[in-house]
PDB file of C-alpha atoms and ligand atoms in Angstrom:
ATOM      1  CA  MET A   1       0.090   0.022  -0.363  1.00  0.00           C
ATOM      2  CA  ASN A   2       1.285   3.389  -1.170  1.00  0.00           C
ATOM      3  CA  HIS A   3       0.965   5.241   2.584  1.00  0.00           C
ATOM      4  CA  PHE A   4       2.571   8.567   3.236  1.00  0.00           C
ATOM      5  CA  LEU A   5       2.914   8.507   6.835  1.00  0.00           C
ATOM      6  CA  SER A   6       6.598   9.065   7.674  1.00  0.00           C
ATOM      7  CA  ILE A   7       9.364  10.570   5.516  1.00  0.00           C
ATOM      8  CA  SER A   8      10.857   7.202   6.164  1.00  0.00           C
ATOM      9  CA  ASP A   9       8.364   5.943   3.781  1.00  0.00           C
ATOM     10  CA  PHE A  10       9.950   7.160   0.648  1.00  0.00           C
ATOM     11  CA  SER A  11      13.445   6.418  -0.329  1.00  0.00           C
ATOM     12  CA  LYS A  12      15.679   9.424  -1.304  1.00  0.00           C
ATOM     13  CA  ASP A  13      14.888   7.973  -5.277  1.00  0.00           C
ATOM     14  CA  GLU A  14      11.114   8.312  -4.520  1.00  0.00           C
ATOM     15  CA  ILE A  15      11.074  11.558  -3.050  1.00  0.00           C
ATOM     16  CA  GLU A  16      13.509  13.075  -6.271  1.00  0.00           C
ATOM     17  CA  VAL A  17      10.632  11.612  -8.427  1.00  0.00           C
ATOM     18  CA  ILE A  18       7.583  13.656  -6.827  1.00  0.00           C
ATOM     19  CA  LEU A  19      10.418  16.672  -6.815  1.00  0.00           C
ATOM     20  CA  GLN A  20      10.847  16.267 -10.608  1.00  0.00           C
ATOM     21  CA  ASP A  21       6.771  16.099 -10.850  1.00  0.00           C
ATOM     22  CA  ALA A  22       6.006  18.724  -8.870  1.00  0.00           C
ATOM     23  CA  PHE A  23       8.684  20.731 -10.962  1.00  0.00           C
ATOM     24  CA  THR A  24       6.718  19.959 -14.555  1.00  0.00           C
ATOM     25  CA  ILE A  25       3.206  20.387 -12.403  1.00  0.00           C
ATOM     26  CA  GLU A  26       4.271  23.971 -11.709  1.00  0.00           C
ATOM     27  CA  LYS A  27       5.332  24.532 -15.167  1.00  0.00           C
ATOM     28  CA  TYR A  28       2.288  23.696 -16.783  1.00  0.00           C
ATOM     29  CA  TRP A  29      -0.230  24.818 -13.652  1.00  0.00           C
ATOM     30  CA  ASN A  30      -1.431  27.667 -15.916  1.00  0.00           C
ATOM     31  CA  ARG A  31      -1.518  25.977 -18.783  1.00  0.00           C
ATOM     32  CA  SER A  32      -4.464  24.106 -20.641  1.00  0.00           C
ATOM     33  CA  LYS A  33      -5.037  20.455 -19.422  1.00  0.00           C
ATOM     34  CA  ASN A  34      -3.854  18.762 -22.790  1.00  0.00           C
ATOM     35  CA  TYR A  35      -0.156  19.897 -21.933  1.00  0.00           C
ATOM     36  CA  CYS A  36      -0.082  17.716 -18.873  1.00  0.00           C
ATOM     37  CA  ASN A  37      -2.276  14.602 -19.524  1.00  0.00           C
ATOM     38  CA  GLU A  38      -0.051  12.130 -17.736  1.00  0.00           C
ATOM     39  CA  PHE A  39      -1.233  13.937 -14.425  1.00  0.00           C
ATOM     40  CA  VAL A  40      -4.980  13.557 -14.958  1.00  0.00           C
ATOM     41  CA  LEU A  41      -6.692  11.263 -12.360  1.00  0.00           C
ATOM     42  CA  GLU A  42     -10.382  12.178 -13.536  1.00  0.00           C
ATOM     43  CA  ASN A  43     -12.241   8.958 -11.656  1.00  0.00           C
ATOM     44  CA  LYS A  44     -10.302   8.872  -8.693  1.00  0.00           C
ATOM     45  CA  CYS A  45     -11.308  10.499  -5.509  1.00  0.00           C
ATOM     46  CA  ILE A  46      -9.972  11.295  -1.911  1.00  0.00           C
ATOM     47  CA  THR A  47     -11.016  12.445   1.235  1.00  0.00           C
ATOM     48  CA  THR A  48      -9.443  15.228   3.395  1.00  0.00           C
ATOM     49  CA  PHE A  49      -9.888  14.209   7.270  1.00  0.00           C
ATOM     50  CA  PHE A  50      -8.478  16.876   9.622  1.00  0.00           C
ATOM     51  CA  THR A  51      -9.129  16.712  13.318  1.00  0.00           C
ATOM     52  CA  GLU A  52      -7.014  20.057  14.185  1.00  0.00           C
ATOM     53  CA  PRO A  53      -7.212  23.142  12.320  1.00  0.00           C
ATOM     54  CA  SER A  54      -5.455  23.672   9.065  1.00  0.00           C
ATOM     55  CA  THR A  55      -5.280  26.841   6.173  1.00  0.00           C
ATOM     56  CA  ARG A  56      -2.603  26.056   3.964  1.00  0.00           C
ATOM     57  CA  THR A  57      -2.357  22.030   4.274  1.00  0.00           C
ATOM     58  CA  ARG A  58      -5.956  21.419   3.891  1.00  0.00           C
ATOM     59  CA  PHE A  59      -6.790  23.736   1.126  1.00  0.00           C
ATOM     60  CA  SER A  60      -3.476  23.153  -1.056  1.00  0.00           C
ATOM     61  CA  PHE A  61      -4.446  19.506  -1.001  1.00  0.00           C
ATOM     62  CA  GLU A  62      -7.765  20.597  -2.130  1.00  0.00           C
ATOM     63  CA  ARG A  63      -6.525  22.580  -4.759  1.00  0.00           C
ATOM     64  CA  ALA A  64      -4.141  20.140  -6.085  1.00  0.00           C
ATOM     65  CA  ALA A  65      -6.708  17.359  -6.137  1.00  0.00           C
ATOM     66  CA  HIS A  66      -8.851  19.754  -8.274  1.00  0.00           C
ATOM     67  CA  TRP A  67      -6.146  20.426 -10.414  1.00  0.00           C
ATOM     68  CA  LEU A  68      -5.392  16.749 -11.199  1.00  0.00           C
ATOM     69  CA  GLY A  69      -9.535  16.031 -11.836  1.00  0.00           C
ATOM     70  CA  ILE A  70      -9.654  14.227  -8.619  1.00  0.00           C
ATOM     71  CA  HIS A  71     -12.891  14.390  -6.700  1.00  0.00           C
ATOM     72  CA  VAL A  72     -12.844  15.335  -2.900  1.00  0.00           C
ATOM     73  CA  LEU A  73     -15.001  14.836   0.050  1.00  0.00           C
ATOM     74  CA  THR A  74     -13.932  17.035   2.920  1.00  0.00           C
ATOM     75  CA  SER A  75     -14.233  17.329   6.824  1.00  0.00           C
ATOM     76  CA  ALA A  76     -12.420  20.105   7.971  1.00  0.00           C
ATOM     77  CA  ASP A  77     -13.435  19.660  11.396  1.00  0.00           C
ATOM     78  CA  ALA A  78     -13.622  15.774  11.733  1.00  0.00           C
ATOM     79  CA  LEU A  79     -13.138  16.105  15.705  1.00  0.00           C
ATOM     80  CA  HIS A  80     -16.900  17.449  16.017  1.00  0.00           C
ATOM     81  CA  SER A  81     -18.368  16.846  12.836  1.00  0.00           C
ATOM     82  CA  SER A  82     -17.473  12.915  12.351  1.00  0.00           C
ATOM     83  CA  SER A  83     -18.647   9.938  14.441  1.00  0.00           C
ATOM     84  CA  LEU A  84     -15.789  10.614  16.337  1.00  0.00           C
ATOM     85  CA  THR A  85     -17.737  12.483  18.494  1.00  0.00           C
ATOM     86  CA  LYS A  86     -19.722   9.414  19.111  1.00  0.00           C
ATOM     87  CA  GLU A  87     -16.358   7.495  20.291  1.00  0.00           C
ATOM     88  CA  GLU A  88     -16.241   5.878  16.755  1.00  0.00           C
ATOM     89  CA  SER A  89     -12.414   4.416  17.095  1.00  0.00           C
ATOM     90  CA  ILE A  90     -10.123   5.871  14.257  1.00  0.00           C
ATOM     91  CA  LYS A  91      -9.922   2.191  13.139  1.00  0.00           C
ATOM     92  CA  ASP A  92     -13.422   2.146  12.018  1.00  0.00           C
ATOM     93  CA  THR A  93     -13.304   6.084  10.998  1.00  0.00           C
ATOM     94  CA  LEU A  94     -11.111   4.824   8.481  1.00  0.00           C
ATOM     95  CA  MET A  95     -12.507   1.461   7.332  1.00  0.00           C
ATOM     96  CA  THR A  96     -15.658   3.413   6.078  1.00  0.00           C
ATOM     97  CA  ILE A  97     -13.951   6.204   4.992  1.00  0.00           C
ATOM     98  CA  GLY A  98     -11.463   3.772   2.643  1.00  0.00           C
ATOM     99  CA  GLN A  99     -15.052   2.639   1.415  1.00  0.00           C
ATOM    100  CA  TYR A 100     -15.714   6.050  -0.334  1.00  0.00           C
ATOM    101  CA  CYS A 101     -12.346   7.129  -1.849  1.00  0.00           C
ATOM    102  CA  ASN A 102      -9.083   6.112  -3.395  1.00  0.00           C
ATOM    103  CA  ALA A 103      -6.760   7.847  -0.302  1.00  0.00           C
ATOM    104  CA  ILE A 104      -7.043   9.555   2.747  1.00  0.00           C
ATOM    105  CA  VAL A 105      -5.434  12.647   3.632  1.00  0.00           C
ATOM    106  CA  MET A 106      -5.365  12.904   7.534  1.00  0.00           C
ATOM    107  CA  ARG A 107      -4.733  15.381  10.267  1.00  0.00           C
ATOM    108  CA  HIS A 108      -4.804  13.960  13.995  1.00  0.00           C
ATOM    109  CA  LYS A 109      -3.828  15.206  17.105  1.00  0.00           C
ATOM    110  CA  ASP A 110      -3.033  11.569  18.265  1.00  0.00           C
ATOM    111  CA  GLU A 111       0.195  10.780  16.656  1.00  0.00           C
ATOM    112  CA  GLY A 112      -0.626   7.197  16.974  1.00  0.00           C
ATOM    113  CA  PHE A 113      -3.187   7.264  13.766  1.00  0.00           C
ATOM    114  CA  VAL A 114      -0.437   6.524  11.747  1.00  0.00           C
ATOM    115  CA  ASP A 115      -0.143   3.058  13.184  1.00  0.00           C
ATOM    116  CA  ILE A 116      -3.751   2.529  12.992  1.00  0.00           C
ATOM    117  CA  ALA A 117      -3.914   3.469   9.269  1.00  0.00           C
ATOM    118  CA  ARG A 118      -0.733   1.492   8.361  1.00  0.00           C
ATOM    119  CA  GLN A 119      -2.834  -1.273   9.512  1.00  0.00           C
ATOM    120  CA  TYR A 120      -6.347  -0.994   8.810  1.00  0.00           C
ATOM    121  CA  SER A 121      -6.950   1.405   5.985  1.00  0.00           C
ATOM    122  CA  PRO A 122      -8.217  -0.250   2.793  1.00  0.00           C
ATOM    123  CA  VAL A 123      -6.690   2.755   0.775  1.00  0.00           C
ATOM    124  CA  PRO A 124      -3.541   4.717   0.966  1.00  0.00           C
ATOM    125  CA  VAL A 125      -3.152   7.528   3.783  1.00  0.00           C
ATOM    126  CA  ILE A 126      -1.033  10.814   3.702  1.00  0.00           C
ATOM    127  CA  ASN A 127      -0.414  12.237   6.892  1.00  0.00           C
ATOM    128  CA  ALA A 128      -1.348  15.772   6.798  1.00  0.00           C
ATOM    129  CA  GLY A 129       0.021  16.190  10.580  1.00  0.00           C
ATOM    130  CA  SER A 130       0.030  13.691  13.374  1.00  0.00           C
ATOM    131  CA  GLY A 131       0.278  15.303  16.606  1.00  0.00           C
ATOM    132  CA  SER A 132       3.444  16.541  17.312  1.00  0.00           C
ATOM    133  CA  ALA A 133       5.247  13.936  15.701  1.00  0.00           C
ATOM    134  CA  GLU A 134       5.393  14.690  11.916  1.00  0.00           C
ATOM    135  CA  HIS A 135       4.312  16.644   8.790  1.00  0.00           C
ATOM    136  CA  PRO A 136       5.917  14.953   6.085  1.00  0.00           C
ATOM    137  CA  THR A 137       4.463  16.952   3.213  1.00  0.00           C
ATOM    138  CA  GLN A 138       5.226  20.189   4.539  1.00  0.00           C
ATOM    139  CA  ALA A 139       8.730  18.898   4.970  1.00  0.00           C
ATOM    140  CA  LEU A 140       8.685  17.681   1.115  1.00  0.00           C
ATOM    141  CA  LEU A 141       7.437  21.105  -0.038  1.00  0.00           C
ATOM    142  CA  ASP A 142       9.909  22.653   2.692  1.00  0.00           C
ATOM    143  CA  LEU A 143      12.716  20.802   0.757  1.00  0.00           C
ATOM    144  CA  TYR A 144      11.357  21.768  -3.035  1.00  0.00           C
ATOM    145  CA  THR A 145      11.497  25.457  -2.029  1.00  0.00           C
ATOM    146  CA  ILE A 146      15.327  25.163  -1.064  1.00  0.00           C
ATOM    147  CA  LYS A 147      16.193  23.180  -3.803  1.00  0.00           C
ATOM    148  CA  GLN A 148      14.540  26.004  -6.273  1.00  0.00           C
ATOM    149  CA  LYS A 149      17.278  28.110  -4.452  1.00  0.00           C
ATOM    150  CA  PHE A 150      20.253  25.853  -4.115  1.00  0.00           C
ATOM    151  CA  ASN A 151      21.574  22.814  -6.587  1.00  0.00           C
ATOM    152  CA  ASP A 152      23.679  21.324  -4.357  1.00  0.00           C
ATOM    153  CA  LEU A 153      22.419  20.667  -0.711  1.00  0.00           C
ATOM    154  CA  ASN A 154      25.342  18.461   0.434  1.00  0.00           C
ATOM    155  CA  GLY A 155      26.970  20.809   3.391  1.00  0.00           C
ATOM    156  CA  LEU A 156      24.322  23.486   3.260  1.00  0.00           C
ATOM    157  CA  PRO A 157      23.984  25.374   6.650  1.00  0.00           C
ATOM    158  CA  VAL A 158      20.575  25.261   7.903  1.00  0.00           C
ATOM    159  CA  LEU A 159      19.237  27.019  11.057  1.00  0.00           C
ATOM    160  CA  ILE A 160      16.139  25.973  12.568  1.00  0.00           C
ATOM    161  CA  CYS A 161      14.431  28.034  15.264  1.00  0.00           C
ATOM    162  CA  GLY A 162      11.417  27.067  17.583  1.00  0.00           C
ATOM    163  CA  ASP A 163       9.422  24.612  19.158  1.00  0.00           C
ATOM    164  CA  LEU A 164      11.799  21.798  18.487  1.00  0.00           C
ATOM    165  CA  LEU A 165       9.659  19.684  21.045  1.00  0.00           C
ATOM    166  CA  HIS A 166       6.444  19.669  19.458  1.00  0.00           C
ATOM    167  CA  GLY A 167       6.998  21.312  15.799  1.00  0.00           C
ATOM    168  CA  ARG A 168       5.974  18.565  13.587  1.00  0.00           C
ATOM    169  CA  THR A 169       7.447  20.102  10.495  1.00  0.00           C
ATOM    170  CA  ILE A 170      10.615  20.335  12.065  1.00  0.00           C
ATOM    171  CA  HIS A 171      10.764  16.711  12.912  1.00  0.00           C
ATOM    172  CA  SER A 172      10.204  15.735   8.916  1.00  0.00           C
ATOM    173  CA  LEU A 173      12.565  18.196   7.764  1.00  0.00           C
ATOM    174  CA  VAL A 174      15.086  17.338   9.793  1.00  0.00           C
ATOM    175  CA  LYS A 175      14.937  13.765   8.650  1.00  0.00           C
ATOM    176  CA  LEU A 176      14.741  14.700   5.120  1.00  0.00           C
ATOM    177  CA  LEU A 177      17.861  17.663   5.271  1.00  0.00           C
ATOM    178  CA  HIS A 178      19.896  14.584   7.039  1.00  0.00           C
ATOM    179  CA  LEU A 179      19.062  12.802   3.839  1.00  0.00           C
ATOM    180  CA  TYR A 180      20.555  15.190   1.531  1.00  0.00           C
ATOM    181  CA  GLY A 181      23.741  15.610   4.165  1.00  0.00           C
ATOM    182  CA  CYS A 182      22.527  19.688   4.785  1.00  0.00           C
ATOM    183  CA  LYS A 183      24.539  20.726   8.142  1.00  0.00           C
ATOM    184  CA  VAL A 184      21.645  21.129  10.619  1.00  0.00           C
ATOM    185  CA  THR A 185      22.093  23.980  13.446  1.00  0.00           C
ATOM    186  CA  LEU A 186      18.752  23.956  15.947  1.00  0.00           C
ATOM    187  CA  CYS A 187      18.273  26.560  18.418  1.00  0.00           C
ATOM    188  CA  ALA A 188      15.100  25.717  20.669  1.00  0.00           C
ATOM    189  CA  ALA A 189      13.217  27.931  22.333  1.00  0.00           C
ATOM    190  CA  SER A 190      13.544  27.429  26.190  1.00  0.00           C
ATOM    191  CA  MET A 191      10.856  24.788  27.536  1.00  0.00           C
ATOM    192  CA  THR A 192      11.232  23.147  24.276  1.00  0.00           C
ATOM    193  CA  ARG A 193      14.734  22.123  25.099  1.00  0.00           C
ATOM    194  CA  PHE A 194      14.199  18.568  24.652  1.00  0.00           C
ATOM    195  CA  LEU A 195      16.142  17.881  21.766  1.00  0.00           C
ATOM    196  CA  PRO A 196      13.663  15.677  19.673  1.00  0.00           C
ATOM    197  CA  TRP A 197      16.238  13.096  18.875  1.00  0.00           C
ATOM    198  CA  SER A 198      17.516  12.461  22.023  1.00  0.00           C
ATOM    199  CA  HIS A 199      16.244   9.335  23.114  1.00  0.00           C
ATOM    200  CA  GLN A 200      15.040  10.421  26.670  1.00  0.00           C
ATOM    201  CA  ASN A 201      12.624  12.435  24.645  1.00  0.00           C
ATOM    202  CA  PRO A 202       9.024  10.479  24.821  1.00  0.00           C
ATOM    203  CA  ILE A 203       8.236  11.423  21.318  1.00  0.00           C
ATOM    204  CA  VAL A 204      11.441  10.225  19.460  1.00  0.00           C
ATOM    205  CA  SER A 205      11.233   6.620  20.698  1.00  0.00           C
ATOM    206  CA  LYS A 206       7.872   6.460  18.523  1.00  0.00           C
ATOM    207  CA  PHE A 207       9.588   7.133  15.260  1.00  0.00           C
ATOM    208  CA  ASP A 208      12.349   5.853  13.686  1.00  0.00           C
ATOM    209  CA  ILE A 209      15.302   8.518  14.472  1.00  0.00           C
ATOM    210  CA  PRO A 210      18.782   6.331  14.501  1.00  0.00           C
ATOM    211  CA  SER A 211      20.139   6.497  18.135  1.00  0.00           C
ATOM    212  CA  ASN A 212      23.420   8.447  16.808  1.00  0.00           C
ATOM    213  CA  TYR A 213      21.625  11.105  15.105  1.00  0.00           C
ATOM    214  CA  LEU A 214      23.008  14.106  16.974  1.00  0.00           C
ATOM    215  CA  GLU A 215      26.682  12.711  16.676  1.00  0.00           C
ATOM    216  CA  ASN A 216      26.926  11.499  12.820  1.00  0.00           C
ATOM    217  CA  CYS A 217      24.169  13.694  11.338  1.00  0.00           C
ATOM    218  CA  ASN A 218      26.118  17.313  10.888  1.00  0.00           C
ATOM    219  CA  VAL A 219      23.639  18.525  13.662  1.00  0.00           C
ATOM    220  CA  SER A 220      24.358  21.043  16.298  1.00  0.00           C
ATOM    221  CA  ILE A 221      22.718  23.387  18.709  1.00  0.00           C
ATOM    222  CA  VAL A 222      23.002  27.287  19.492  1.00  0.00           C
ATOM    223  CA  GLU A 223      21.467  29.103  21.960  1.00  0.00           C
ATOM    224  CA  PRO A 224      18.794  31.770  21.682  1.00  0.00           C
ATOM    225  CA  GLU A 225      21.330  34.747  22.172  1.00  0.00           C
ATOM    226  CA  ASN A 226      23.986  33.115  20.136  1.00  0.00           C
ATOM    227  CA  VAL A 227      22.235  32.901  17.056  1.00  0.00           C
ATOM    228  CA  LYS A 228      23.093  36.464  15.907  1.00  0.00           C
ATOM    229  CA  ASP A 229      26.546  35.538  15.626  1.00  0.00           C
ATOM    230  CA  ILE A 230      26.343  32.748  13.277  1.00  0.00           C
ATOM    231  CA  LEU A 231      23.334  34.019  11.058  1.00  0.00           C
ATOM    232  CA  PRO A 232      26.005  35.608   8.530  1.00  0.00           C
ATOM    233  CA  GLU A 233      26.849  31.729   8.225  1.00  0.00           C
ATOM    234  CA  MET A 234      23.522  30.462   7.254  1.00  0.00           C
ATOM    235  CA  GLU A 235      21.744  30.048   3.835  1.00  0.00           C
ATOM    236  CA  VAL A 236      18.534  28.534   5.237  1.00  0.00           C
ATOM    237  CA  ILE A 237      16.661  30.419   8.248  1.00  0.00           C
ATOM    238  CA  TYR A 238      13.670  28.198   8.804  1.00  0.00           C
ATOM    239  CA  MET A 239      11.646  29.686  11.546  1.00  0.00           C
ATOM    240  CA  THR A 240       8.613  27.982  13.441  1.00  0.00           C
ATOM    241  CA  ARG A 241       6.251  29.222  16.190  1.00  0.00           C
ATOM    242  CA  ILE A 242       5.743  27.803  19.585  1.00  0.00           C
ATOM    243  CA  GLN A 243       2.760  25.670  19.707  1.00  0.00           C
ATOM    244  CA  LYS A 244       1.066  26.968  22.866  1.00  0.00           C
ATOM    245  CA  GLU A 245      -1.905  24.705  22.085  1.00  0.00           C
ATOM    246  CA  ARG A 246       0.179  21.461  22.658  1.00  0.00           C
ATOM    247  CA  PHE A 247       1.506  22.686  26.285  1.00  0.00           C
ATOM    248  CA  THR A 248      -0.117  22.425  29.272  1.00  0.00           C
ATOM    249  CA  GLY A 249      -0.013  25.395  31.836  1.00  0.00           C
ATOM    250  CA  SER A 250       1.648  28.603  30.817  1.00  0.00           C
ATOM    251  CA  GLY A 251       5.289  29.923  30.860  1.00  0.00           C
ATOM    252  CA  ASN A 252       7.657  32.218  29.525  1.00  0.00           C
ATOM    253  CA  PHE A 253      10.126  31.518  26.696  1.00  0.00           C
ATOM    254  CA  ASN A 254      13.043  32.571  25.363  1.00  0.00           C
ATOM    255  CA  PHE A 255      13.274  32.029  21.479  1.00  0.00           C
ATOM    256  CA  PHE A 256      15.171  33.789  18.667  1.00  0.00           C
ATOM    257  CA  THR A 257      13.121  36.572  16.712  1.00  0.00           C
ATOM    258  CA  LEU A 258      13.976  37.577  13.330  1.00  0.00           C
ATOM    259  CA  ASP A 259      13.469  41.399  13.269  1.00  0.00           C
ATOM    260  CA  GLU A 260      14.961  44.808  12.330  1.00  0.00           C
ATOM    261  CA  SER A 261      17.853  44.523  14.742  1.00  0.00           C
ATOM    262  CA  ASN A 262      19.234  41.432  13.105  1.00  0.00           C
ATOM    263  CA  ILE A 263      18.061  41.018   9.551  1.00  0.00           C
ATOM    264  CA  ASP A 264      21.407  42.722   8.209  1.00  0.00           C
ATOM    265  CA  LYS A 265      23.270  39.918   9.649  1.00  0.00           C
ATOM    266  CA  VAL A 266      21.916  37.503   7.070  1.00  0.00           C
ATOM    267  CA  LYS A 267      23.365  36.607   3.925  1.00  0.00           C
ATOM    268  CA  GLU A 268      21.884  38.092   0.677  1.00  0.00           C
ATOM    269  CA  THR A 269      21.720  34.689  -1.143  1.00  0.00           C
ATOM    270  CA  ALA A 270      19.836  33.344   2.014  1.00  0.00           C
ATOM    271  CA  ILE A 271      16.294  32.162   2.176  1.00  0.00           C
ATOM    272  CA  ILE A 272      13.666  32.434   5.226  1.00  0.00           C
ATOM    273  CA  LEU A 273      11.108  29.865   5.313  1.00  0.00           C
ATOM    274  CA  HIS A 274       8.166  29.584   8.024  1.00  0.00           C
ATOM    275  CA  PRO A 275       5.540  26.529   7.619  1.00  0.00           C
ATOM    276  CA  LEU A 276       3.228  28.869   8.734  1.00  0.00           C
ATOM    277  CA  PRO A 277       1.418  30.286  10.830  1.00  0.00           C
ATOM    278  CA  ARG A 278       3.552  32.599  11.853  1.00  0.00           C
ATOM    279  CA  ASN A 279       3.398  34.391  15.418  1.00  0.00           C
ATOM    280  CA  SER A 280       6.008  36.625  16.711  1.00  0.00           C
ATOM    281  CA  GLU A 281       9.098  34.925  15.666  1.00  0.00           C
ATOM    282  CA  ILE A 282       9.392  37.041  12.525  1.00  0.00           C
ATOM    283  CA  SER A 283       8.799  40.377  12.448  1.00  0.00           C
ATOM    284  CA  GLU A 284       6.097  41.733  10.023  1.00  0.00           C
ATOM    285  CA  ALA A 285       8.713  44.372   8.728  1.00  0.00           C
ATOM    286  CA  ILE A 286      10.707  41.483   7.879  1.00  0.00           C
ATOM    287  CA  ASP A 287       7.867  40.377   5.023  1.00  0.00           C
ATOM    288  CA  SER A 288       8.724  42.561   2.165  1.00  0.00           C
ATOM    289  CA  ASP A 289      12.919  41.537   2.725  1.00  0.00           C
ATOM    290  CA  PRO A 290      13.621  39.940  -1.000  1.00  0.00           C
ATOM    291  CA  ARG A 291      15.033  36.875   1.075  1.00  0.00           C
ATOM    292  CA  ALA A 292      11.243  36.002   2.998  1.00  0.00           C
ATOM    293  CA  THR A 293      10.003  33.643   1.060  1.00  0.00           C
ATOM    294  CA  TYR A 294       7.085  31.674   3.144  1.00  0.00           C
ATOM    295  CA  HIS A 295       4.432  33.693   2.193  1.00  0.00           C
ATOM    296  CA  GLN A 296       4.487  33.449  -1.523  1.00  0.00           C
ATOM    297  CA  LYS A 297       6.873  30.761  -2.895  1.00  0.00           C
ATOM    298  CA  GLN A 298       6.764  28.528   0.066  1.00  0.00           C
ATOM    299  CA  VAL A 299       2.959  28.726   0.484  1.00  0.00           C
ATOM    300  CA  ARG A 300       2.743  28.125  -3.299  1.00  0.00           C
ATOM    301  CA  ASN A 301       4.973  25.178  -3.555  1.00  0.00           C
ATOM    302  CA  GLY A 302       2.500  23.331  -1.559  1.00  0.00           C
ATOM    303  CA  ILE A 303      -0.027  22.815  -4.408  1.00  0.00           C
ATOM    304  CA  TYR A 304       2.608  21.509  -6.687  1.00  0.00           C
ATOM    305  CA  ILE A 305       4.082  19.266  -3.837  1.00  0.00           C
ATOM    306  CA  ARG A 306       0.729  18.030  -3.135  1.00  0.00           C
ATOM    307  CA  ALA A 307      -0.404  17.400  -6.447  1.00  0.00           C
ATOM    308  CA  SER A 308       2.834  15.590  -7.232  1.00  0.00           C
ATOM    309  CA  LEU A 309       2.259  13.199  -4.264  1.00  0.00           C
ATOM    310  CA  LEU A 310      -1.432  12.516  -5.240  1.00  0.00           C
ATOM    311  CA  ASN A 311      -0.288  11.826  -8.518  1.00  0.00           C
ATOM    312  CA  HIS A 312       2.167   9.240  -6.957  1.00  0.00           C
ATOM    313  CA  THR A 313       0.200   7.792  -5.016  1.00  0.00           C
ATOM    314  CA  LEU A 314      -3.258   7.340  -7.278  1.00  0.00           C
ATOM    315  CA  LYS A 315      -1.881   6.862 -10.777  1.00  0.00           C
ATOM    316  CA  GLU A 316      -1.991   3.375 -11.322  1.00  0.00           C
TER     317      GLU A 316
HETATM  318  C1  NCD B 401       2.190  23.623  10.290  1.00  0.00           C
HETATM  319  C2  NCD B 401       1.498  22.565  11.473  1.00  0.00           C
HETATM  320  O1  NCD B 401       0.155  22.448  11.102  1.00  0.00           O
HETATM  321  O2  NCD B 401       1.980  22.001  11.897  1.00  0.00           O
HETATM  322  N1  NCD B 401       1.486  24.178   9.911  1.00  0.00           N
HETATM  323  C3  NCD B 401       1.163  23.797   8.432  1.00  0.00           C
HETATM  324  O3  NCD B 401       0.959  22.924   8.491  1.00  0.00           O
HETATM  325  N2  NCD B 401       1.652  24.576   7.591  1.00  0.00           N
HETATM  326  C4  NCD B 401       2.822  24.051  11.683  1.00  0.00           C
HETATM  327  C5  NCD B 401       2.160  24.930  13.071  1.00  0.00           C
HETATM  328  O4  NCD B 401       1.133  24.373  13.483  1.00  0.00           O
HETATM  329  O5  NCD B 401       3.026  25.699  13.917  1.00  0.00           O
END
């Protein structure tokens, strides 16, 4: 079964095919259909089943599906509008929805849904965000955006800042960057200081990060107050928000903010990425900077990558 539940489900060769097809789709996006017959999937249907909020992920999947000619059944607020409210299990839910469509795009706060999907879903399931664990399609579009700018990713210096503990986009992206040999520096917000790939972290043991990750994977750590010193070396700056909704209680966070006081330290050639939504970790003053890639290119790349992924999942 062609599930995409974790970055680890795809080999580097498969990822390259998805990126290459996304490139073709991007080229043909605004042209008429007969330019890209290989991407027409008219008799197929997907369900987008989301039990956590989403703006970009669900809409871009649905837009991508429409472009491919795929029918879409959607449940944007499935936690309240589906039989999950009647205590139906995820297993029964997937077994049911799978009778109505050819693939399920699912976001759920319980990261364990991916194991249930793998075991019981009668159709391929694409992970659109599993609790704090993974968000593999976001990582693919992040990689696509990075590759549009940089030909050679081997040794590319990438800085990732924010909620290392709960940031599912980070967890997926770091795996992918490792596959491409990038040199990753991490800056955790305080209170999210558990490194996700330290095996003391309860989240980590649930997904297959190698035990020697930190030592062998070109990953280093920087404190928020020292980020300014390494900014001039970075080619990719990936900012994320603090996932306040995943914390119990409240607290003050110390985290790195990209703003007018430090943007001058960023390389001319660098790109600034953010999976969005943004809170205060990037000042709005940065939005008009030519290096800020999050609001246009990165968001838009979501439709090309997701169209490519749906095509890969559904084509016969
Ligand atoms: C992220 C998510 O939902 O994990 N957003 C997204 O899908 N683009 C990031 C976040 O919520 O902070």
